[in-house]
Amino acid sequence: MSVVEAPLQAAVYTKKERSWLQTGLLLARKYPLGTFGLACLLFVTFVAVFAPLLTPYSPIDNNFSVLQPPSAAHPLGTDRGGRDVLSRVMYGGRTSLTIGAVVSVVGAICATMLGMIAGYFQRWPDYIIQRGAELLGMMPNLLILFMFVFAFGPGFNTLVVAMVLPNAFGASRVIRGVILSAKQGQYVEAARSIGAGHWRVMMRHLLPNVMDLVIVGITIRIGGVILAEASLSFLGLGIPPPEPSWGADMGGQARMYFRNCPWLALAPGTALSLTVLGVSLFGDALRDHLDPRLRREGH
Amino acid sequence: MGAYILRRALFLPILLFLGSILVFTVLRIAPGDPTDRVLGINSTPAEKQKLRDALGLNDPLPVQYLRWMGGMITFRLGDSIVSDQPIGEQIITRLKVTLQIWIMSVIMGTLFGISFGILSAVFRDTWLDYIVRFMAVVFLSVPAFFSLTLLIIIPSILWNYVPPLQYVSPFKDFWTNMRIFFPPVFILSLEGSAGFMRLTRSVCLEVLSQDYIRTARAKGLREFWVIMRHMFRNAMIPVVTVIGAWIPGIIAGSVILEQVMSLAGMGQYIYQGVLAKDYPVVQSITLYIGALVIFANLLVDISYAYFDPRIRYR
């Protein structure tokens, strides 16, 4: 007996010994690109959150020092309203990250609910949700955004609703698939037989099956959501003007000055690209770590 | 096979109907009177009423819907309420620009995606693979409006170069046309091909680990032919389906492209329609584009089923 137990105990012991820091370092060595992505993301979040402490300028108030080239006082120059470009880029991160986080988290919650309802109850709820997913999947997302902006006017809430809808229905398909097979498990039957209701079975017994999928889904979608907000703001249909937004700063009136003041385009564009790059690298690593099955999705 | 196509084709009108209802309701719940936009705020209620009558806005909603549907089918779409120009005429002149962008993007994007994907799978874990994969992530992260803006400002700062401003038909003057269209579409399709390339790579890697590839190599076939005959054909089946999923991306890309390069295409038309609250333009073009995507997806699905006999038709 003791001979058999010894190596088992040893194995358990070494596993416990690893601190969270060591685990983190191990993961960082395994996914160098993902670590780089996470670092980018943390940096952008830090700058966006502490923007008021990091810069003395207001991102919105106009003054007379218009279109100045980069200097010591304004490292990235000023725009046509005399506003410090670096400050606008820092505050712009708030817009992008908030939209990205809100849409993907709300979208993931809706997708999970839809997917679980469709997979668990099947029959007509499944039919309706599936057809809804098909319909929204056929519409180019930009056109859905256009329609909602047409109907409700540009703004934060319009953007969130118009992006959550197709995201939620689209992502619900994967979750539905997992639930369909998970509900065949004996533990579901056991839970039902001792009197657990549908809600309890879904929340306590089925939800853990899809949790990894949901987390991966959130991260791989953030990049696309940030890009969509930026594209729409670029067209002047997203976040309304005085508010700093990386996309809006590259569209509209500002475009007339790009040839002579290229920093106006380079600063927000680079910030946007780096943020999305960081999110997608981190999302890829997270997906590989949590759910290698998803690799084939291609994107 | 026949039954599968028939079932898909029968489902098509239902999807189109649901899509049209969606477009119609979303655009009708817009607050504000469309006539305010045309007549200005100082117009009298009587004038408004007259215009509403002329536009048919006083009829019950089902009547308005049916009239719109009739127009969509017979291509009598009425006039834009902002510019008074017939929408049908505008679509025909603008479609030339947009179709060229779409066709060029599909061809170039497929070409880039598949060739880079195969290269990176065949030279797996070499520097070539790393470069291609890294470029794919970069392309997915840089928004089209940023790269296209750079495409305009960099040559203009360095060489004082500006692309031709006036649209020229490719059949009239091919080179001038290409000077307008080739650079931006090249950038757009490079970015669009990134997802494609990743999928091609992973499918090719999967095919390369199959037994028949080992057999082909074992019987002494040259690596080039192993790849062309045995890997390429099998890898293409799943890749083809993604073309369908990619079409919405191309449409969104062409809206941005037309806006940045100031080309008068369909994307610009619908965008200006949204800005000006021109609901006849927005509802008609949205539905036409939706229908186009639905048809394209059907074609892709059918070709998929046709090319791969292993697929079970649901």
XYZ file of C-alpha atoms in Angstrom:
613
model
C 0.000 0.000 0.000
C 2.548 2.555 1.099
C 4.692 1.815 -1.943
C 1.783 2.693 -4.226
C 0.802 5.808 -2.333
C 4.222 7.412 -2.173
C 4.588 8.584 -5.806
C 0.975 9.692 -5.865
C 1.525 11.929 -2.853
C 4.722 13.243 -4.368
C 2.895 14.188 -7.559
C 0.203 16.034 -5.663
C 2.790 17.741 -3.514
C 4.826 19.144 -6.436
C 1.725 20.407 -8.129
C 0.677 22.371 -5.070
C 4.145 23.813 -4.684
C 3.844 25.925 -7.863
C 2.857 29.461 -6.973
C 0.688 31.603 -9.232
C 3.784 33.533 -10.238
C 5.514 30.354 -11.407
C 2.410 29.269 -13.292
C 2.296 32.673 -14.928
C 5.942 32.462 -15.973
C 5.445 28.967 -17.355
C 2.484 30.132 -19.417
C 4.434 33.190 -20.568
C 7.203 30.927 -21.838
C 4.726 28.671 -23.560
C 2.871 31.540 -25.284
C 5.345 34.375 -25.923
C 3.089 36.109 -28.453
C 0.089 35.844 -26.145
C 2.145 37.394 -23.351
C 3.149 40.229 -25.647
C -0.538 40.713 -26.511
C -1.541 40.754 -22.854
C 1.211 43.284 -22.143
C -0.085 45.548 -24.938
C -3.608 45.226 -23.627
C -2.609 45.970 -20.024
C -0.570 48.969 -21.166
C -3.465 50.426 -23.165
C -5.881 49.799 -20.293
C -3.503 51.441 -17.814
C -3.070 54.521 -20.008
C -6.809 54.792 -20.653
C -7.777 54.451 -17.000
C -5.150 56.882 -15.682
C -5.330 59.304 -18.623
C -6.313 62.320 -16.423
C -3.201 61.773 -14.278
C -0.854 61.184 -17.201
C -1.675 64.233 -19.284
C -2.277 67.862 -18.267
C -4.385 68.648 -21.360
C -8.097 68.279 -21.902
C -9.011 66.016 -24.835
C -12.084 68.110 -25.698
C -11.495 71.848 -25.053
C -10.289 73.866 -28.056
C -7.535 76.506 -27.988
C -5.430 78.516 -30.430
C -2.314 76.331 -30.747
C -3.706 74.543 -33.803
C -1.931 71.965 -35.999
C 1.434 72.180 -34.249
C 4.012 69.546 -35.223
C 5.287 67.195 -32.490
C 7.275 69.062 -29.835
C 8.321 68.654 -26.212
C 5.062 70.155 -24.966
C 2.936 68.124 -27.390
C 4.836 64.878 -28.181
C 2.348 63.967 -30.937
C 1.454 67.495 -32.026
C -1.950 69.159 -31.899
C -5.048 68.853 -34.087
C -7.161 71.448 -35.867
C -8.888 72.426 -32.631
C -5.555 72.923 -30.878
C -6.088 69.795 -28.817
C -3.097 67.686 -27.793
C -3.131 64.575 -30.019
C -1.468 62.377 -27.403
C -4.177 63.235 -24.872
C -6.883 62.475 -27.392
C -5.241 59.146 -28.150
C -5.056 58.340 -24.422
C -8.699 59.230 -23.782
C -9.715 57.553 -27.054
C -8.591 54.264 -25.528
C -11.405 54.609 -23.006
C -14.004 54.693 -25.780
C -12.561 51.715 -27.650
C -11.979 49.550 -24.590
C -15.371 50.330 -23.043
C -17.209 49.485 -26.258
C -15.107 46.352 -26.738
C -15.660 45.144 -23.181
C -19.370 45.999 -22.932
C -20.304 44.501 -26.306
C -18.347 41.302 -25.879
C -19.450 40.676 -22.281
C -23.130 41.465 -22.914
C -22.899 39.586 -26.208
C -21.385 36.566 -24.481
C -24.098 36.525 -21.805
C -26.852 36.753 -24.432
C -25.126 34.151 -26.601
C -24.866 31.765 -23.649
C -28.531 32.197 -22.760
C -29.653 31.760 -26.380
C -27.361 28.799 -26.960
C -28.430 27.061 -23.755
C -32.123 27.632 -24.399
C -31.810 26.397 -27.992
C -29.739 23.356 -27.084
C -31.639 22.425 -23.929
C -35.250 22.909 -24.936
C -34.811 22.249 -28.689
C -38.186 22.280 -30.546
C -39.569 25.743 -31.332
C -37.229 27.899 -29.244
C -34.355 26.204 -31.027
C -35.996 26.768 -34.405
C -36.564 30.474 -33.782
C -33.055 31.088 -32.461
C -31.441 29.166 -35.306
C -33.371 31.036 -37.990
C -32.559 34.320 -36.259
C -28.873 33.408 -36.321
C -29.092 32.511 -40.000
C -30.844 35.759 -40.883
C -28.426 37.981 -38.974
C -25.495 35.944 -40.257
C -26.489 36.729 -43.821
C -26.590 40.489 -43.278
C -23.222 42.211 -43.461
C -22.600 43.564 -39.947
C -21.873 47.016 -41.306
C -25.351 47.163 -42.862
C -26.961 46.134 -39.560
C -25.028 48.954 -37.904
C -26.160 51.350 -40.645
C -29.811 50.389 -40.134
C -29.649 50.875 -36.385
C -27.849 54.193 -36.718
C -30.523 55.253 -39.209
C -33.294 54.303 -36.811
C -31.898 55.402 -33.442
C -29.214 57.934 -34.343
C -25.492 57.560 -33.649
C -24.361 56.993 -30.064
C -22.994 54.532 -27.552
C -26.254 52.660 -26.907
C -27.071 52.244 -30.601
C -23.603 50.814 -31.196
C -23.912 48.368 -28.316
C -27.320 47.051 -29.367
C -26.419 46.830 -33.056
C -23.235 44.896 -32.321
C -24.570 42.670 -29.533
C -27.405 41.308 -31.699
C -25.417 39.627 -34.507
C -22.597 38.663 -32.117
C -24.975 36.977 -29.672
C -26.880 35.028 -32.305
C -23.703 34.069 -34.157
C -21.893 32.813 -31.056
C -24.966 30.971 -29.754
C -24.491 28.276 -32.406
C -21.251 26.921 -30.954
C -22.709 26.921 -27.447
C -25.874 25.191 -28.641
C -23.750 22.441 -30.163
C -21.922 21.770 -26.912
C -25.145 21.847 -24.871
C -26.815 19.390 -27.265
C -24.243 16.735 -26.445
C -23.767 17.741 -22.797
C -27.458 17.358 -21.982
C -27.218 13.674 -22.858
C -24.928 13.212 -19.827
C -26.154 11.024 -16.992
C -25.567 13.772 -14.474
C -28.314 15.797 -16.154
C -30.727 12.904 -15.864
C -29.634 12.374 -12.258
C -30.154 16.022 -11.394
C -33.590 15.993 -13.015
C -34.598 12.820 -11.213
C -33.857 14.268 -7.773
C -36.109 17.197 -8.614
C -33.850 19.913 -10.016
C -35.716 22.384 -12.244
C -34.741 23.275 -15.800
C -33.154 26.534 -14.669
C -31.029 24.828 -12.029
C -29.900 22.124 -14.448
C -28.881 24.756 -16.989
C -27.057 26.986 -14.522
C -25.405 24.388 -12.281
C -24.815 21.448 -14.575
C -24.685 22.651 -18.166
C -23.112 26.090 -17.828
C -19.717 24.756 -16.635
C -19.468 22.785 -19.892
C -19.489 25.930 -21.989
C -17.646 28.318 -19.661
C -14.288 27.983 -21.460
C -15.987 28.527 -24.804
C -17.671 31.663 -23.481
C -14.417 33.130 -22.138
C -12.579 32.398 -25.382
C -15.542 33.806 -27.313
C -15.355 37.064 -25.368
C -11.649 37.559 -26.017
C -11.625 36.698 -29.707
C -14.534 39.036 -30.337
C -13.158 42.145 -28.603
C -10.809 42.959 -31.486
C -13.563 42.845 -34.096
C -15.861 44.963 -31.928
C -13.182 47.625 -31.416
C -12.529 47.688 -35.167
C -16.247 47.975 -35.942
C -16.690 50.906 -33.558
C -13.638 52.617 -35.054
C -14.846 52.073 -38.624
C -18.277 53.434 -37.826
C -16.881 56.434 -35.941
C -14.538 56.980 -38.884
C -17.619 57.294 -41.094
C -19.093 59.761 -38.600
C -21.858 57.371 -37.524
C -20.361 56.105 -34.268
C -19.400 58.094 -31.202
C -20.509 61.733 -31.808
C -17.694 64.275 -32.392
C -16.282 66.071 -29.370
C -15.857 62.727 -27.557
C -12.381 61.292 -28.321
C -12.503 58.164 -30.485
C -9.623 56.741 -32.527
C -11.851 56.138 -35.524
C -13.561 59.540 -35.466
C -10.205 61.327 -35.226
C -9.222 59.832 -38.578
C -12.401 60.712 -40.442
C -14.434 63.709 -41.471
C -12.875 67.184 -41.417
C -9.535 65.943 -40.065
C -8.743 64.239 -43.374
C -8.075 67.581 -45.071
C -4.999 68.110 -42.885
C -3.424 64.642 -43.166
C -1.097 65.524 -46.010
C 0.570 68.368 -44.118
C 0.121 66.968 -40.608
C 0.495 63.180 -40.932
C 0.727 62.753 -37.134
C -3.011 63.353 -36.985
C -3.583 60.042 -38.803
C -0.594 58.092 -37.556
C -1.199 58.515 -33.819
C -4.772 57.184 -33.487
C -4.274 54.614 -36.267
C -1.211 53.103 -34.602
C -2.867 53.065 -31.194
C -5.905 51.318 -32.646
C -3.863 48.741 -34.576
C -1.636 47.956 -31.588
C -4.622 47.485 -29.295
C -6.383 45.150 -31.705
C -3.123 43.291 -32.335
C -2.674 42.844 -28.589
C -6.217 41.604 -28.108
C -6.019 39.118 -30.962
C -2.621 37.730 -29.937
C -3.864 37.295 -26.370
C -7.151 35.795 -27.591
C -5.323 33.294 -29.815
C -3.130 32.143 -26.932
C -6.109 31.869 -24.601
C -7.983 29.811 -27.174
C -5.043 27.477 -27.688
C -4.755 27.053 -23.929
C -8.420 26.581 -23.062
C -9.968 25.085 -26.157
C -7.820 23.837 -29.025
C -10.964 22.570 -30.755
C -11.776 26.104 -31.857
C -8.598 26.510 -33.885
C -10.278 25.586 -37.125
C -12.681 28.530 -36.966
C -10.002 30.422 -38.784
C -10.455 33.781 -37.197
C -28.388 15.979 -53.657
C -31.373 17.223 -55.666
C -33.563 17.200 -52.564
C -30.932 19.116 -50.640
C -30.702 21.864 -53.245
C -34.488 22.010 -53.491
C -34.856 22.377 -49.728
C -32.254 25.131 -49.603
C -33.878 26.894 -52.565
C -37.329 26.683 -50.967
C -35.994 28.174 -47.770
C -34.584 31.112 -49.723
C -37.852 33.078 -50.162
C -38.571 32.685 -46.426
C -35.178 34.143 -45.542
C -35.684 36.979 -48.019
C -39.133 37.680 -46.605
C -37.850 37.751 -43.014
C -34.982 39.966 -44.093
C -37.306 42.420 -45.811
C -39.564 42.574 -42.732
C -36.521 43.236 -40.559
C -35.262 46.056 -42.807
C -38.730 47.578 -43.157
C -39.528 47.612 -39.423
C -36.133 48.840 -38.255
C -36.217 51.751 -40.709
C -39.860 52.628 -39.895
C -39.361 52.867 -36.145
C -36.924 55.720 -36.771
C -38.170 58.718 -34.794
C -38.837 61.931 -36.687
C -40.712 62.608 -39.876
C -38.779 61.937 -43.105
C -40.443 64.998 -44.631
C -38.770 67.337 -42.106
C -35.486 66.595 -43.787
C -36.725 67.622 -47.218
C -38.901 70.627 -46.386
C -36.951 72.054 -43.470
C -38.290 72.927 -40.041
C -40.227 75.991 -41.212
C -42.608 74.053 -43.435
C -46.363 74.195 -42.757
C -48.302 71.079 -41.773
C -50.222 71.319 -45.065
C -47.030 71.142 -47.118
C -45.860 68.199 -45.058
C -49.156 66.447 -45.567
C -48.888 66.939 -49.323
C -45.413 65.444 -49.442
C -46.452 62.566 -47.194
C -49.287 61.834 -49.604
C -46.938 61.979 -52.568
C -44.512 59.572 -50.899
C -47.320 57.275 -49.813
C -46.402 57.636 -46.150
C -50.052 58.028 -45.109
C -51.065 54.577 -46.310
C -51.249 51.747 -43.800
C -47.898 49.982 -43.213
C -48.815 46.718 -44.991
C -49.759 48.713 -48.115
C -46.462 50.589 -47.954
C -44.609 47.313 -47.518
C -46.320 45.685 -50.487
C -45.718 48.706 -52.689
C -42.043 48.622 -51.743
C -41.828 44.886 -52.468
C -43.485 45.393 -55.852
C -40.934 48.064 -56.641
C -38.044 45.867 -55.536
C -39.130 43.113 -57.927
C -39.960 45.294 -60.940
C -36.929 47.532 -60.229
C -39.144 50.629 -60.009
C -37.702 51.979 -56.812
C -38.927 55.550 -56.901
C -36.802 58.600 -56.242
C -34.393 59.458 -53.504
C -36.169 61.874 -51.179
C -33.058 63.993 -50.828
C -31.765 64.344 -54.386
C -34.955 63.483 -56.344
C -32.947 61.208 -58.622
C -34.404 57.810 -59.519
C -32.798 55.164 -57.307
C -32.746 52.519 -60.046
C -30.690 54.742 -62.344
C -28.233 55.519 -59.555
C -27.828 51.825 -58.752
C -26.977 51.005 -62.358
C -24.289 53.684 -62.680
C -22.839 52.990 -59.239
C -22.886 49.214 -59.491
C -20.058 49.301 -62.069
C -17.666 50.737 -59.503
C -18.721 48.458 -56.682
C -18.834 45.284 -58.773
C -15.285 45.894 -59.905
C -14.173 46.235 -56.280
C -16.024 43.083 -55.244
C -14.790 40.942 -58.113
C -11.197 42.094 -57.800
C -11.232 41.564 -54.020
C -12.626 38.044 -54.275
C -10.068 37.018 -56.890
C -7.071 38.650 -55.239
C -8.064 37.723 -51.695
C -8.621 34.066 -52.588
C -5.322 33.966 -54.448
C -3.354 35.527 -51.568
C -5.111 33.531 -48.869
C -4.690 30.159 -50.530
C -1.127 30.625 -51.753
C 0.185 32.061 -48.495
C -1.726 29.443 -46.522
C -0.184 26.607 -48.547
C 3.302 28.127 -48.329
C 3.057 28.466 -44.600
C 1.763 24.900 -44.172
C 4.381 23.348 -46.470
C 7.218 25.285 -44.817
C 5.789 24.771 -41.370
C 7.858 26.140 -38.474
C 10.411 27.805 -40.714
C 11.022 31.566 -40.848
C 8.707 31.770 -43.861
C 5.852 30.282 -41.847
C 6.486 32.669 -38.968
C 6.565 35.719 -41.235
C 3.356 34.748 -43.033
C 1.543 33.994 -39.784
C 2.700 37.190 -38.148
C 1.648 39.224 -41.169
C -1.779 37.575 -41.008
C -2.272 38.733 -37.407
C -1.086 42.217 -38.334
C -3.447 42.378 -41.315
C -6.340 41.347 -39.075
C -5.485 44.148 -36.644
C -4.947 47.130 -38.938
C -8.315 48.604 -39.893
C -8.941 49.148 -43.607
C -9.585 52.861 -43.195
C -6.147 53.304 -41.611
C -4.180 51.376 -44.226
C -6.100 53.041 -47.065
C -5.476 56.461 -45.543
C -1.765 55.655 -45.426
C -2.022 54.543 -49.053
C -3.170 58.040 -49.947
C -0.969 60.179 -47.730
C 2.381 58.368 -48.021
C 2.741 58.652 -51.836
C 1.376 62.167 -51.712
C 3.985 63.271 -49.158
C 6.922 61.386 -50.694
C 6.323 61.815 -54.418
C 3.480 64.284 -54.654
C 1.480 61.493 -56.289
C -2.307 61.560 -56.451
C -4.302 58.764 -58.108
C -6.669 59.742 -60.971
C -9.727 61.394 -59.461
C -12.274 60.754 -62.193
C -13.741 57.261 -62.578
C -12.809 55.607 -65.877
C -14.360 52.399 -67.155
C -11.873 49.513 -67.417
C -13.053 48.851 -70.974
C -12.239 52.382 -72.055
C -8.856 52.957 -70.475
C -7.624 49.891 -68.620
C -4.433 51.391 -67.165
C -6.027 54.510 -65.769
C -8.743 52.350 -64.278
C -6.145 50.100 -62.667
C -4.311 53.097 -61.254
C -7.529 53.957 -59.406
C -8.586 50.494 -58.351
C -5.544 48.266 -58.071
C -3.675 49.794 -55.086
C -6.636 50.098 -52.684
C -8.152 46.751 -53.646
C -4.727 45.132 -53.266
C -4.525 46.418 -49.667
C -8.129 45.492 -48.933
C -7.719 41.929 -50.210
C -4.431 41.441 -48.363
C -6.281 42.278 -45.177
C -9.275 40.181 -46.107
C -7.098 37.201 -46.968
C -5.679 36.900 -43.445
C -8.507 34.750 -42.073
C -8.479 32.767 -45.283
C -4.768 32.135 -45.024
C -5.049 30.875 -41.450
C -7.802 28.459 -42.392
C -5.947 27.192 -45.473
C -2.864 26.619 -43.337
C -4.639 24.572 -40.686
C -6.581 22.529 -43.250
C -3.414 21.821 -45.233
C -1.582 20.719 -42.090
C -4.413 18.339 -41.331
C -4.380 16.906 -44.859
C -0.593 16.569 -44.825
C -0.792 14.256 -41.807
C -3.114 11.832 -43.640
C -2.048 8.345 -44.663
C -2.539 8.890 -48.384
C 0.041 11.674 -48.333
C 2.547 9.282 -46.764
C 1.635 6.690 -49.387
C 2.148 9.188 -52.177
C 5.551 10.096 -50.794
C 6.463 6.463 -50.206
C 5.802 5.510 -53.796
C 8.389 8.103 -54.795
C 6.199 10.932 -55.997
C 7.946 14.280 -56.051
C 7.009 16.590 -53.197
C 5.682 19.166 -55.677
C 3.160 16.700 -57.088
C 2.254 15.399 -53.643
C 1.278 18.923 -52.751
C -0.457 19.814 -56.004
C -2.337 16.571 -56.590
C -2.980 15.117 -53.188
C -2.911 17.942 -50.702
C -4.259 20.865 -52.744
C -7.452 19.212 -53.934
C -8.428 17.836 -50.564
C -7.550 20.996 -48.735
C -9.633 23.176 -51.022
C -12.993 21.675 -50.012
C -13.356 23.339 -46.608
C -11.611 26.458 -47.846
C -14.221 27.084 -50.553
C -17.009 27.424 -47.994
C -15.286 30.345 -46.325
C -15.624 32.413 -49.499
C -19.340 32.611 -48.711
C -18.722 33.735 -45.154
C -16.272 36.305 -46.419
C -18.668 38.165 -48.748
C -20.171 40.399 -45.998
C -16.623 41.431 -45.142
C -15.955 42.415 -48.742
C -19.121 44.499 -48.844
C -18.187 46.313 -45.634
C -14.675 46.801 -46.988
C -15.967 48.348 -50.198
C -18.074 50.858 -48.234
C -14.909 52.028 -46.453
C -12.833 51.909 -49.642
C -15.319 54.001 -51.625
C -15.481 56.524 -48.815
C -11.701 56.857 -48.402
C -10.921 56.917 -52.128
C -14.030 59.033 -52.919
C -15.422 56.612 -55.485
C -19.108 56.934 -56.343
C -20.244 53.353 -55.740
C -23.092 51.579 -53.975
C -21.318 51.689 -50.623
C -21.018 55.440 -50.796
C -24.669 55.677 -51.874
C -26.018 53.754 -48.899
C -23.653 55.581 -46.532
C -24.826 58.960 -47.775
C -28.385 57.680 -47.534
C -27.874 56.890 -43.848
C -26.329 60.323 -43.239
C -29.197 62.111 -45.021
C -31.947 59.876 -43.556
C -32.925 58.971 -47.123
C -35.010 55.936 -46.214
C -36.003 54.738 -49.738
C -32.330 54.490 -50.690
C -31.287 52.755 -47.483
C -34.092 50.201 -47.416
C -33.795 49.218 -51.079
C -30.018 48.887 -51.182
C -29.826 47.101 -47.829
C -32.274 44.482 -49.016
C -30.617 44.070 -52.416
C -27.248 43.533 -50.753
C -28.801 41.142 -48.226
C -30.393 39.174 -51.066
C -27.086 39.082 -52.899
C -25.321 37.652 -49.855
C -28.055 35.049 -49.382
C -27.774 33.952 -53.039
C -23.999 33.831 -52.885
C -24.128 31.673 -49.772
C -26.595 29.318 -51.426
C -24.308 28.959 -54.447
C -21.313 28.274 -52.206
C -23.249 25.658 -50.232
C -24.408 23.925 -53.385
C -20.940 23.918 -54.920
C -19.588 22.569 -51.633
C -22.071 19.715 -51.709
C -21.269 19.118 -55.366
C -17.507 19.000 -54.977
C -17.411 16.845 -51.881
C -19.379 13.629 -52.272
C -18.714 12.773 -48.627
C -21.101 15.458 -47.402
C -24.394 14.240 -46.073
C -27.260 16.449 -47.172
C -29.318 17.453 -44.203
